[in-house]
mmCIF file of C-alpha atoms in Angstrom:
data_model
loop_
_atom_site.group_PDB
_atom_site.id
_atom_site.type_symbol
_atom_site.label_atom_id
_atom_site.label_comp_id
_atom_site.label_asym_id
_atom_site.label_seq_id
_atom_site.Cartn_x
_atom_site.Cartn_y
_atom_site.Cartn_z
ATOM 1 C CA UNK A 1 0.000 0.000 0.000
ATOM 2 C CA UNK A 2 1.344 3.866 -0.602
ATOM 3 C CA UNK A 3 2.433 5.737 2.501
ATOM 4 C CA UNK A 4 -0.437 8.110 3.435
ATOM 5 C CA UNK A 5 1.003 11.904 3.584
ATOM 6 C CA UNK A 6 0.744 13.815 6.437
ATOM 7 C CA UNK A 7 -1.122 17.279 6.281
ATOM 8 C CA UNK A 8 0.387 20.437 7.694
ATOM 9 C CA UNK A 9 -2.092 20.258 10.973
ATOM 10 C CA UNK A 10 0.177 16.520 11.429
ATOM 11 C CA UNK A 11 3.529 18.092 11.805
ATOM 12 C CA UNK A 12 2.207 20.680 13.642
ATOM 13 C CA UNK A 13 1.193 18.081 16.494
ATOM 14 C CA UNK A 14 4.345 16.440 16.358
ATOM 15 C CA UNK A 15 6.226 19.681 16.728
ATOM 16 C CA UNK A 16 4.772 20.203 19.806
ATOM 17 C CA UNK A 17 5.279 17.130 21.716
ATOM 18 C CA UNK A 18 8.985 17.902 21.802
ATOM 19 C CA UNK A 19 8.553 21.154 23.609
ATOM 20 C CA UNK A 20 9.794 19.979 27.082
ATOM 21 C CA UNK A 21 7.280 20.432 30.481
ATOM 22 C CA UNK A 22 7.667 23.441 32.287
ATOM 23 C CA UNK A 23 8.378 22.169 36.423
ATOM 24 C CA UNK A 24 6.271 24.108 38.323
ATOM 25 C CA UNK A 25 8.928 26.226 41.054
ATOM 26 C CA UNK A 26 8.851 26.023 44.881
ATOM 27 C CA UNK A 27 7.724 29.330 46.599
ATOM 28 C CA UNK A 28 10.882 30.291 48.428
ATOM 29 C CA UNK A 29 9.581 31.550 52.038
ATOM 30 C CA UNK A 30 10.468 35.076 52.925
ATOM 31 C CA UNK A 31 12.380 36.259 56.039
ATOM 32 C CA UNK A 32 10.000 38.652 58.273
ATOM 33 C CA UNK A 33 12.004 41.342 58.713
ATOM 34 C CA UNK A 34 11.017 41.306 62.078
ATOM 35 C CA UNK A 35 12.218 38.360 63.346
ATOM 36 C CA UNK A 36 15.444 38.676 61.246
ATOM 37 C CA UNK A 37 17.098 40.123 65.060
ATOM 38 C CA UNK A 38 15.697 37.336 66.583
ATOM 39 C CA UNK A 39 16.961 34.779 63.856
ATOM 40 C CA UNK A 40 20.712 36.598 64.042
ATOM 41 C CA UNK A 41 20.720 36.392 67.987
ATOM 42 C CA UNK A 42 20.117 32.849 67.642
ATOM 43 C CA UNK A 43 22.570 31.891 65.340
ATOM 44 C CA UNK A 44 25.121 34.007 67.278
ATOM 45 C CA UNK A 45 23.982 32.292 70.729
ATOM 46 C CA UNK A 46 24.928 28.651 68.611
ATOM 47 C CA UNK A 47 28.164 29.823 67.180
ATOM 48 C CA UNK A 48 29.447 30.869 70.625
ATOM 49 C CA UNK A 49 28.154 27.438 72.155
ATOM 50 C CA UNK A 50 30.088 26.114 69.357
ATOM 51 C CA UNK A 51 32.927 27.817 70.032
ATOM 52 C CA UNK A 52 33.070 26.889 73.816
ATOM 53 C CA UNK A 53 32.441 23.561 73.101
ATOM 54 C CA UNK A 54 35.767 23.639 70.311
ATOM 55 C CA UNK A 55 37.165 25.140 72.978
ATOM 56 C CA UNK A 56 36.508 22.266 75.717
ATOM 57 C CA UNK A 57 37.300 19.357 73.431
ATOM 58 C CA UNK A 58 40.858 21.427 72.304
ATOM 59 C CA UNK A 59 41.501 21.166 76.213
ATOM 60 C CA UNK A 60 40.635 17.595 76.603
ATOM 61 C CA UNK A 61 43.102 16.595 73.354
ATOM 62 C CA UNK A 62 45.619 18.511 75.420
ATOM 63 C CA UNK A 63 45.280 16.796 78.614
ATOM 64 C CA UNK A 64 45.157 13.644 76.857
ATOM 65 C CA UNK A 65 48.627 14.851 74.662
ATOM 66 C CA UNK A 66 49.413 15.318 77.860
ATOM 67 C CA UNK A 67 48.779 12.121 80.086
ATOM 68 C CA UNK A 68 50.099 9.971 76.533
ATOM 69 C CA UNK A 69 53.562 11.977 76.908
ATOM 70 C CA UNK A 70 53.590 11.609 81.043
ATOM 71 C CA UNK A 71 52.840 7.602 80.172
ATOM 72 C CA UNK A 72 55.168 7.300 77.113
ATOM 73 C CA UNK A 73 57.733 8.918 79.664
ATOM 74 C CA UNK A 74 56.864 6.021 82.495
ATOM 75 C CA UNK A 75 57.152 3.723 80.024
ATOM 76 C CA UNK A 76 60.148 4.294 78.913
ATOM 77 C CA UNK A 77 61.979 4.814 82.070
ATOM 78 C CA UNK A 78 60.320 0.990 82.971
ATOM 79 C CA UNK A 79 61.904 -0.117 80.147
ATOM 80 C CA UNK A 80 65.548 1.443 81.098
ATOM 81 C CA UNK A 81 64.908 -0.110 84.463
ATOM 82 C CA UNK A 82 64.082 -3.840 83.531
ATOM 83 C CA UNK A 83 66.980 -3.720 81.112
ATOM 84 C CA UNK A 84 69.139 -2.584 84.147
ATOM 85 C CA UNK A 85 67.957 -5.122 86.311
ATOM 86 C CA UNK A 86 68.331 -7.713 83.386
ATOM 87 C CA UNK A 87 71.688 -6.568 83.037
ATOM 88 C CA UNK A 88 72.246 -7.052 87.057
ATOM 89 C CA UNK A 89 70.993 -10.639 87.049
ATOM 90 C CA UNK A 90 72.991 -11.463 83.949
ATOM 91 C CA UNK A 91 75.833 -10.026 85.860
ATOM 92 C CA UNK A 92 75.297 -12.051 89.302
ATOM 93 C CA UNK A 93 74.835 -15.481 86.805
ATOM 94 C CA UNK A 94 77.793 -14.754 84.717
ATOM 95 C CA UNK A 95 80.138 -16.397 87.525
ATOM 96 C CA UNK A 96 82.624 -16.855 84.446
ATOM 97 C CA UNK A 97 83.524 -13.417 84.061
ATOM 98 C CA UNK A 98 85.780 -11.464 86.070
ATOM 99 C CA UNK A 99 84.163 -8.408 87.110
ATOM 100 C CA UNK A 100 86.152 -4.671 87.532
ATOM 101 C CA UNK A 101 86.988 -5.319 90.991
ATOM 102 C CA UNK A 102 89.444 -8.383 90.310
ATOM 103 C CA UNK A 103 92.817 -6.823 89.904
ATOM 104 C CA UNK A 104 94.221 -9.926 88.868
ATOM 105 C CA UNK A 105 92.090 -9.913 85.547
ATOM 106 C CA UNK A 106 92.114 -6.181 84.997
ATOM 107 C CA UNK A 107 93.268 -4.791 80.917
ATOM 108 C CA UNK A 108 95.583 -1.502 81.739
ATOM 109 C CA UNK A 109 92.813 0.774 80.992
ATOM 110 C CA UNK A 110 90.843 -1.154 83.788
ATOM 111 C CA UNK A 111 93.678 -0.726 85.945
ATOM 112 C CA UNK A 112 93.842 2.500 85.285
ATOM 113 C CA UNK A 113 90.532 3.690 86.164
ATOM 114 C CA UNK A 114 90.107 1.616 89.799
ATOM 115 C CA UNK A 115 93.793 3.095 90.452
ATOM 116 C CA UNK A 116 92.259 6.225 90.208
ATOM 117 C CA UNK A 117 88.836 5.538 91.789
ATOM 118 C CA UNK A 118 90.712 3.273 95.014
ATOM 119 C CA UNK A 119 93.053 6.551 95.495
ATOM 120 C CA UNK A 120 89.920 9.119 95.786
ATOM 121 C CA UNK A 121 88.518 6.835 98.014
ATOM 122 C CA UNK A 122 91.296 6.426 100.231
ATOM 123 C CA UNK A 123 91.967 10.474 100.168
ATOM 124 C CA UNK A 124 88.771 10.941 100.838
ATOM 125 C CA UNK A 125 88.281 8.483 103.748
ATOM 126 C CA UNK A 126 91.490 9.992 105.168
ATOM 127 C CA UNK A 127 90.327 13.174 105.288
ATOM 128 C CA UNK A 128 86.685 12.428 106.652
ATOM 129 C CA UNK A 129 87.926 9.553 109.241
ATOM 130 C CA UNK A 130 90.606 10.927 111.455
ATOM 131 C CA UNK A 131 92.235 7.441 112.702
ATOM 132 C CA UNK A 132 94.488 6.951 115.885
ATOM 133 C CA UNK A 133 98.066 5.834 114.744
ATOM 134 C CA UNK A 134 97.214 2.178 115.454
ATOM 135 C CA UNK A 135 94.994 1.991 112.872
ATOM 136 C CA UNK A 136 96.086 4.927 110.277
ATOM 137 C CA UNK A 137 96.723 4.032 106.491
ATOM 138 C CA UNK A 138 99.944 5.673 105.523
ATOM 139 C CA UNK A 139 100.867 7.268 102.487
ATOM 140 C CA UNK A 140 102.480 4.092 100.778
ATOM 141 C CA UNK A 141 99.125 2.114 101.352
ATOM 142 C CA UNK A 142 99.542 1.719 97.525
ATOM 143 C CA UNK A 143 102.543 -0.207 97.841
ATOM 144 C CA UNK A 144 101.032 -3.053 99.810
ATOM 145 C CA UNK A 145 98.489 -5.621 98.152
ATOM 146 C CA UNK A 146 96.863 -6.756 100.987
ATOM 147 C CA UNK A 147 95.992 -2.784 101.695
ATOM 148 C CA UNK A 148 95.009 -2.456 97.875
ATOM 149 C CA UNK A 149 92.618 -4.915 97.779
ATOM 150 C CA UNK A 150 90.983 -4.335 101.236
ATOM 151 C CA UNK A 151 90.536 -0.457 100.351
ATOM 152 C CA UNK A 152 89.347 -1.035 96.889
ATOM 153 C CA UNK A 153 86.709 -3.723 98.049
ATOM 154 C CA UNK A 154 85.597 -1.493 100.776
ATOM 155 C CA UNK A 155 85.542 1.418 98.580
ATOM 156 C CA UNK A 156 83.138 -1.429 95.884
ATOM 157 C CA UNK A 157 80.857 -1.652 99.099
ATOM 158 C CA UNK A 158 80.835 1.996 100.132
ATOM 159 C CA UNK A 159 79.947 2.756 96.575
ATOM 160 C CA UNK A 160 76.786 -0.127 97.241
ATOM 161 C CA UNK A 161 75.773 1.491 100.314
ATOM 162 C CA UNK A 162 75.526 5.235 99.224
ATOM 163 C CA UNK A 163 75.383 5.241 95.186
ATOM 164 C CA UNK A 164 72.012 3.125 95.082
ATOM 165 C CA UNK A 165 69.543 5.459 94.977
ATOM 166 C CA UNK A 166 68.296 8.402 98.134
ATOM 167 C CA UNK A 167 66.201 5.985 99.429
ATOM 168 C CA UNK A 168 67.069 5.382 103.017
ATOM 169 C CA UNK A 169 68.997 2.026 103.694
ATOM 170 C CA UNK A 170 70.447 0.699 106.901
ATOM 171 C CA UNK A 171 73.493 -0.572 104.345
ATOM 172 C CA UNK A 172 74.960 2.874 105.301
ATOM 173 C CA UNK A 173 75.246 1.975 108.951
ATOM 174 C CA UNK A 174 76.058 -1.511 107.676
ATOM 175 C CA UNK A 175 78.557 -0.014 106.028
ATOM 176 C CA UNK A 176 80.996 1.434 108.735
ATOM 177 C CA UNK A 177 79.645 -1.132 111.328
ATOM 178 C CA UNK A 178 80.437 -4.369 109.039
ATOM 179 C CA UNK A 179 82.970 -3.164 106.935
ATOM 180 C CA UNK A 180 84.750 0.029 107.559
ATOM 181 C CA UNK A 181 85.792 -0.571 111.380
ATOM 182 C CA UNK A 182 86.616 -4.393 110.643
ATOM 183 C CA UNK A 183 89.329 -4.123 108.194
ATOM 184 C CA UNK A 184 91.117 -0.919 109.478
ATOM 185 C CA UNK A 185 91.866 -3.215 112.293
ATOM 186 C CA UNK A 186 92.466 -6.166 110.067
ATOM 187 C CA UNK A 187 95.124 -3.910 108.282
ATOM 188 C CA UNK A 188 96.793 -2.894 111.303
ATOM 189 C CA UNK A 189 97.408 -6.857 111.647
ATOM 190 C CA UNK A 190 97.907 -7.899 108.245
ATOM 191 C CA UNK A 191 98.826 -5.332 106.129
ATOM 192 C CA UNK A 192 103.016 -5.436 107.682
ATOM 193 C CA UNK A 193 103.451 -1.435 107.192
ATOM 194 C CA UNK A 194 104.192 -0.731 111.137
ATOM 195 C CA UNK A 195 107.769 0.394 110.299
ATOM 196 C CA UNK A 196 106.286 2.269 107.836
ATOM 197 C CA UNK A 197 104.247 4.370 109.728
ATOM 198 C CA UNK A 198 106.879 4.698 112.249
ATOM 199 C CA UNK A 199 109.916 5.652 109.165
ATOM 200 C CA UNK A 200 107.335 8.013 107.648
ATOM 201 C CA UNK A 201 108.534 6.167 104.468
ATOM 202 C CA UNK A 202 107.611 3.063 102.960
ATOM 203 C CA UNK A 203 109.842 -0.050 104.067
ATOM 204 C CA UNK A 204 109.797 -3.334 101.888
ATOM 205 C CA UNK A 205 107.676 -5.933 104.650
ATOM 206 C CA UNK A 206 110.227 -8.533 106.117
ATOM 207 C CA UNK A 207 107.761 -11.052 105.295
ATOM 208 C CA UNK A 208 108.168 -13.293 102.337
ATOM 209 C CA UNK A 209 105.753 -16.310 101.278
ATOM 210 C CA UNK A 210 106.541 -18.284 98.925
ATOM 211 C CA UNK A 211 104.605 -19.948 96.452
ATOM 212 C CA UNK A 212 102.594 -23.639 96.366
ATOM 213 C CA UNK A 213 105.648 -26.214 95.769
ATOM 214 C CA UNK A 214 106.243 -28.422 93.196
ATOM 215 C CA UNK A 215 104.694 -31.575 94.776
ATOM 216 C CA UNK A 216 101.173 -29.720 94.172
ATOM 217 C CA UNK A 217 100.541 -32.001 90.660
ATOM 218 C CA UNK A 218 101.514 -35.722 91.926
ATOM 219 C CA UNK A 219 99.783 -34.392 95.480
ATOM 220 C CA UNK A 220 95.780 -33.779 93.382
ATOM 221 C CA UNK A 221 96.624 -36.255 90.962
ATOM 222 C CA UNK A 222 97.085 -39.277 93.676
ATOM 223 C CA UNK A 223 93.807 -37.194 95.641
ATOM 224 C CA UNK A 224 91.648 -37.434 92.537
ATOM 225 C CA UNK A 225 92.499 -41.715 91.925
ATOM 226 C CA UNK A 226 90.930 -42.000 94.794
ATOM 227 C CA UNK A 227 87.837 -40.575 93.513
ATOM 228 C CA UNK A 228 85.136 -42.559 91.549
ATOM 229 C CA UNK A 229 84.652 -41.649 87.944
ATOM 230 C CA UNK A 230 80.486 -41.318 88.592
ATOM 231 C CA UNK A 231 78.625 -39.808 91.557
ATOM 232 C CA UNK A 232 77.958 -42.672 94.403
ATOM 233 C CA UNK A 233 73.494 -42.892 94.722
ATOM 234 C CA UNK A 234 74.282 -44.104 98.196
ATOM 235 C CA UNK A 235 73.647 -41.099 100.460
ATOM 236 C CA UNK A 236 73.606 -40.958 104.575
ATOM 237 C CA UNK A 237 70.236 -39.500 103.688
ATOM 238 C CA UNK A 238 67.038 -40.104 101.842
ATOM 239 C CA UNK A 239 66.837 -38.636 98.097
ATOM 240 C CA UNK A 240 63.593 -39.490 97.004
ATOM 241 C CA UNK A 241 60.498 -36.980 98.254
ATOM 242 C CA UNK A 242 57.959 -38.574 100.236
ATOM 243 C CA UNK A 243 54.296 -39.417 98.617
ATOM 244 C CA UNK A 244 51.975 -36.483 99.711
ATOM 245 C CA UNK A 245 49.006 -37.562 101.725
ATOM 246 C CA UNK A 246 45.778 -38.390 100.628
ATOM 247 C CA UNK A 247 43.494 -35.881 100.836
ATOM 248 C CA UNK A 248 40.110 -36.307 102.740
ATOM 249 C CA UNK A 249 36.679 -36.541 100.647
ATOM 250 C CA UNK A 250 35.103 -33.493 99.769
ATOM 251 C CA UNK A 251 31.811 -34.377 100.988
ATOM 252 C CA UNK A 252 33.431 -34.667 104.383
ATOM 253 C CA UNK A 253 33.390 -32.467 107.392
ATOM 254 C CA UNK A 254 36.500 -31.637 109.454
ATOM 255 C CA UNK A 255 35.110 -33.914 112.276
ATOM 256 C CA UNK A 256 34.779 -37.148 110.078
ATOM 257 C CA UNK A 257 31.048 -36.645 109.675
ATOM 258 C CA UNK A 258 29.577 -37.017 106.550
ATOM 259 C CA UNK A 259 28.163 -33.474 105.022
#
């Protein structure tokens, strides 16, 4: 069949169908005038609550900056004491090291140092101890052994006593009572400097020792034959632990009657 034409009244129609809606607008409400003080008041009242409350949370982020650092701080100083104390224990276990108050084991520049540290001492105890003659330390003190290694050990406990902290301790007391008073008179027995102290100069002691003899080796090596090569199980005195008791029944009172 032929296409049917479309009259001018047609197009028309169709023209208009692509014309697009109009939306229909929302009446914006208008501000009173009146109440536009009222409305400004309001919103001033909010900002400054704002503001205070800004102002309130800033502080409480600063205290809390605040208590983090003070903790951060605590926890830190825990750590540097647990790694002290670690460091102590280690220390007291490690009985195969030589520590800095064995002369016989000390490098030069260890040497050096307790020298130093064992002469301050003894200056200083010297000067705060006046001593009767009997038991004085004269100047050669460095000269005898025995003298060096009773001053620098009581100078390794003075340094325990008042170098651990300003807590209050009774090792202070301990201190002079134990140590101090002890070997000033042990010295005065031991230390052979009596004609030094007399000479106001230092004389070589008169005493000589001398050292183990040769018949040390055969003497521990005939001691040791007579030792078995394994640890004897025959003690004087009972090894094993004894079985623990039985205990009584639950459902049983302290006087043997039943609950």
């Amino acid at each position: 069949m032929d296409e049917q034409e479309t009259g001018p009244a047609e197009e028309e129609q169709h023209a208009g169908s692509d014309v697009p809606e109009e939306v229909p607008q929302e009446e914006v409400p208008i501000l009173d005038e009146e109440m536009l003080p009222e409305v400004v008041t309001e919103l001033a009242v909010t900002s400054e609550q704002h503001t205070w409350r800004l102002d309130e949370l800033g502080g409480q982020v600063d205290e809390l900056d605040g208590r983090v650092t003070g903790q951060a701080g605590e926890l830190a100083a825990l750590d540097e004491a647990f790694k002290l104390l670690e460091e102590s224990l280690t220390e007291k276990v490690d009985m195969a090291r030589p520590n800095r108050w064995a002369w016989e084991f000390l490098t030069r520049d260890e040497a050096k140092q307790l020298w130093q540290e064992t002469r301050w001492f003894v200056d200083y105890l010297i000067r705060r101890y006046p001593l009767a003659s009997e038991v004085s330390i004269p100047p050669c003190w460095y000269r005898h052994t025995v003298a060096v290694d009773e001053l620098s050990d009581l100078y390794a406990a003075w340094r325990e006593a008042y170098c651990s902290g300003n807590r209050p301790s009774t090792a202070m007391t301990a201190w002079r009572d134990r140590w101090l008073w002890p070997m000033l008179h042990r010295l005065a027995s031991y230390a052979d400097w009596r004609e030094c102290k007399e000479r106001r100069t230092h004389v070589e002691p008169t005493a000589r020792q001398t050292g183990t003899d040769e018949e040390f080796d055969a003497f521990v090596e005939a001691e040791l034959a007579l030792r078995p090569p394994k640890r004897s199980k025959d003690l004087p005195w009972p090894t094993s632990k004894p079985e623990p008791r039985p205990s009584p029944p639950v459902d049983e009172r302290p006087n043997g009657t039943a609950a």
